[in-house]
Amino acid sequence: EGYSYILDRIKQLHGDITVQESYWALMTTDVIPGNREKSREEQLVLASRVENYDAPTLLQAAVCNFVEYVGSGKRLFGNEPWTYTCCKEEPIKGWKLVVGGFAPAGLDVVNYSGNVNVGVAGVRRK
């Protein structure tokens, strides 16, 4: 599948997302500095404060990771150091939906209530 781990609950809620229209998306190659270990709400606000950027959706974070890897061999939000980006969706109230930990085994799509490895990336949609 390309994923090393994806929770069944996340598959149930987001596994059949359809794209209504195509668009270009530019995502930062790392989480925005200074936002690890913040609440989900704080991270979403911090991402929106970067001009023309916002926090990624699950689909944007996963697709940008895979496209970058296919094109350059680089894993965004990888395992050296372990890094995850918080996404806009909230799978369970109070928990973060995160994408990252992209290692040779694949990409993780999981939820956390808090973790030192979780920050938020910025995505710009055109």
Tab-separated table of C-alpha atoms in Angstrom:
chain	number	residue	atom	x	y	z
A	1	GLU	CA	0.000	0.000	0.000
A	2	GLY	CA	2.930	2.387	0.561
A	3	TYR	CA	1.904	2.814	4.187
A	4	SER	CA	3.799	1.190	7.027
A	5	TYR	CA	0.873	1.803	9.369
A	6	ILE	CA	-2.594	3.282	8.979
A	7	LEU	CA	-5.305	2.928	11.611
A	8	ASP	CA	-8.526	1.180	10.592
A	9	ARG	CA	-10.538	4.091	12.038
A	10	ILE	CA	-8.687	6.526	9.773
A	11	LYS	CA	-9.319	4.273	6.750
A	12	GLN	CA	-13.028	4.165	7.633
A	13	LEU	CA	-13.312	7.941	7.945
A	14	HIS	CA	-10.960	9.064	5.169
A	15	GLY	CA	-10.192	6.060	2.971
A	16	ASP	CA	-12.505	6.994	0.137
A	17	ILE	CA	-11.753	10.697	-0.246
A	18	THR	CA	-12.445	11.884	-3.765
A	19	VAL	CA	-10.719	14.837	-5.349
A	20	GLN	CA	-13.259	17.268	-6.802
A	21	GLU	CA	-10.739	19.119	-8.970
A	22	SER	CA	-7.031	18.952	-9.681
A	23	TYR	CA	-4.724	21.655	-8.381
A	24	TRP	CA	-1.081	22.333	-7.634
A	25	ALA	CA	0.038	22.101	-4.026
A	26	LEU	CA	3.372	23.174	-2.588
A	27	MET	CA	4.200	21.784	0.837
A	28	THR	CA	7.084	22.708	3.117
A	29	THR	CA	9.719	19.976	3.302
A	30	ASP	CA	9.724	20.004	7.097
A	31	VAL	CA	7.440	21.122	9.881
A	32	ILE	CA	7.325	24.847	10.573
A	33	PRO	CA	10.017	25.685	13.165
A	34	GLY	CA	8.910	26.089	16.771
A	35	ASN	CA	5.599	24.260	16.650
A	36	ARG	CA	6.361	20.769	17.939
A	37	GLU	CA	4.610	19.733	21.166
A	38	LYS	CA	1.824	22.298	20.683
A	39	SER	CA	-1.878	21.525	20.781
A	40	ARG	CA	-3.682	20.710	17.549
A	41	GLU	CA	-5.436	24.086	17.657
A	42	GLU	CA	-2.161	25.985	18.196
A	43	GLN	CA	-0.511	24.127	15.312
A	44	LEU	CA	-3.368	24.854	12.906
A	45	VAL	CA	-3.223	28.561	13.810
A	46	LEU	CA	0.576	28.649	13.400
A	47	ALA	CA	0.323	27.125	9.921
A	48	SER	CA	-2.275	29.696	8.861
A	49	ARG	CA	0.020	32.534	9.976
A	50	VAL	CA	2.581	31.652	7.299
A	51	GLU	CA	1.617	33.837	4.334
A	52	ASN	CA	-0.444	31.934	1.725
A	53	TYR	CA	-0.047	28.627	3.593
A	54	ASP	CA	-2.319	26.458	5.698
A	55	ALA	CA	-2.077	23.103	7.486
A	56	PRO	CA	-2.298	20.146	5.096
A	57	THR	CA	-5.203	17.773	4.776
A	58	LEU	CA	-4.530	14.054	5.089
A	59	LEU	CA	-4.698	13.670	1.311
A	60	GLN	CA	-2.315	16.587	0.671
A	61	ALA	CA	0.235	15.331	3.203
A	62	ALA	CA	0.198	11.764	1.863
A	63	VAL	CA	0.258	12.716	-1.830
A	64	CYS	CA	3.015	15.325	-1.398
A	65	ASN	CA	5.124	12.769	0.489
A	66	PHE	CA	4.741	10.102	-2.193
A	67	VAL	CA	5.228	12.493	-5.136
A	68	GLU	CA	8.426	13.899	-3.599
A	69	TYR	CA	9.723	10.388	-2.953
A	70	VAL	CA	8.990	9.196	-6.499
A	71	GLY	CA	10.555	12.328	-8.002
A	72	SER	CA	13.644	12.740	-5.839
A	73	GLY	CA	13.968	9.745	-3.533
A	74	LYS	CA	13.609	12.091	-0.535
A	75	ARG	CA	11.181	11.161	2.233
A	76	LEU	CA	9.438	14.178	3.742
A	77	PHE	CA	8.617	13.850	7.429
A	78	GLY	CA	10.882	10.855	7.750
A	79	ASN	CA	12.526	8.883	10.491
A	80	GLU	CA	15.850	10.741	10.800
A	81	PRO	CA	14.675	12.413	13.021
A	82	TRP	CA	11.160	11.035	13.436
A	83	THR	CA	8.833	13.743	12.144
A	84	TYR	CA	5.072	13.937	11.590
A	85	THR	CA	2.828	16.736	10.362
A	86	CYS	CA	-0.506	17.433	11.971
A	87	CYS	CA	-3.371	17.471	9.442
A	88	LYS	CA	-6.616	19.446	9.433
A	89	GLU	CA	-8.840	16.443	10.060
A	90	GLU	CA	-9.622	15.364	13.622
A	91	PRO	CA	-10.254	11.580	13.747
A	92	ILE	CA	-11.208	11.515	17.420
A	93	LYS	CA	-12.031	14.630	19.431
A	94	GLY	CA	-8.868	15.958	21.043
A	95	TRP	CA	-6.535	13.805	18.924
A	96	LYS	CA	-4.348	14.810	15.994
A	97	LEU	CA	-4.390	13.060	12.652
A	98	VAL	CA	-0.734	12.933	11.633
A	99	VAL	CA	1.236	11.816	8.588
A	100	GLY	CA	4.956	11.062	8.636
A	101	GLY	CA	7.575	8.742	10.012
A	102	PHE	CA	8.283	7.928	6.360
A	103	ALA	CA	10.870	5.146	6.566
A	104	PRO	CA	11.829	2.350	4.145
A	105	ALA	CA	8.847	0.356	5.478
A	106	GLY	CA	6.431	3.107	4.355
A	107	LEU	CA	4.472	6.111	5.582
A	108	ASP	CA	2.547	6.257	8.883
A	109	VAL	CA	-0.966	7.707	9.093
A	110	VAL	CA	-1.965	7.675	12.745
A	111	ASN	CA	-3.487	9.778	15.495
A	112	TYR	CA	-1.773	11.200	18.567
A	113	SER	CA	-2.939	13.175	21.544
A	114	GLY	CA	0.546	14.639	21.922
A	115	ASN	CA	4.042	13.779	20.811
A	116	VAL	CA	7.418	15.519	20.629
A	117	ASN	CA	7.807	14.374	16.996
A	118	VAL	CA	4.614	16.074	15.775
A	119	GLY	CA	4.675	19.560	14.282
A	120	VAL	CA	2.756	21.058	11.384
A	121	ALA	CA	3.847	21.650	7.812
A	122	GLY	CA	2.504	24.360	5.558
A	123	VAL	CA	0.779	23.733	2.248
A	124	ARG	CA	0.031	26.291	-0.434
A	125	ARG	CA	-2.692	25.473	-2.921
A	126	LYS	CA	-2.775	26.937	-6.441
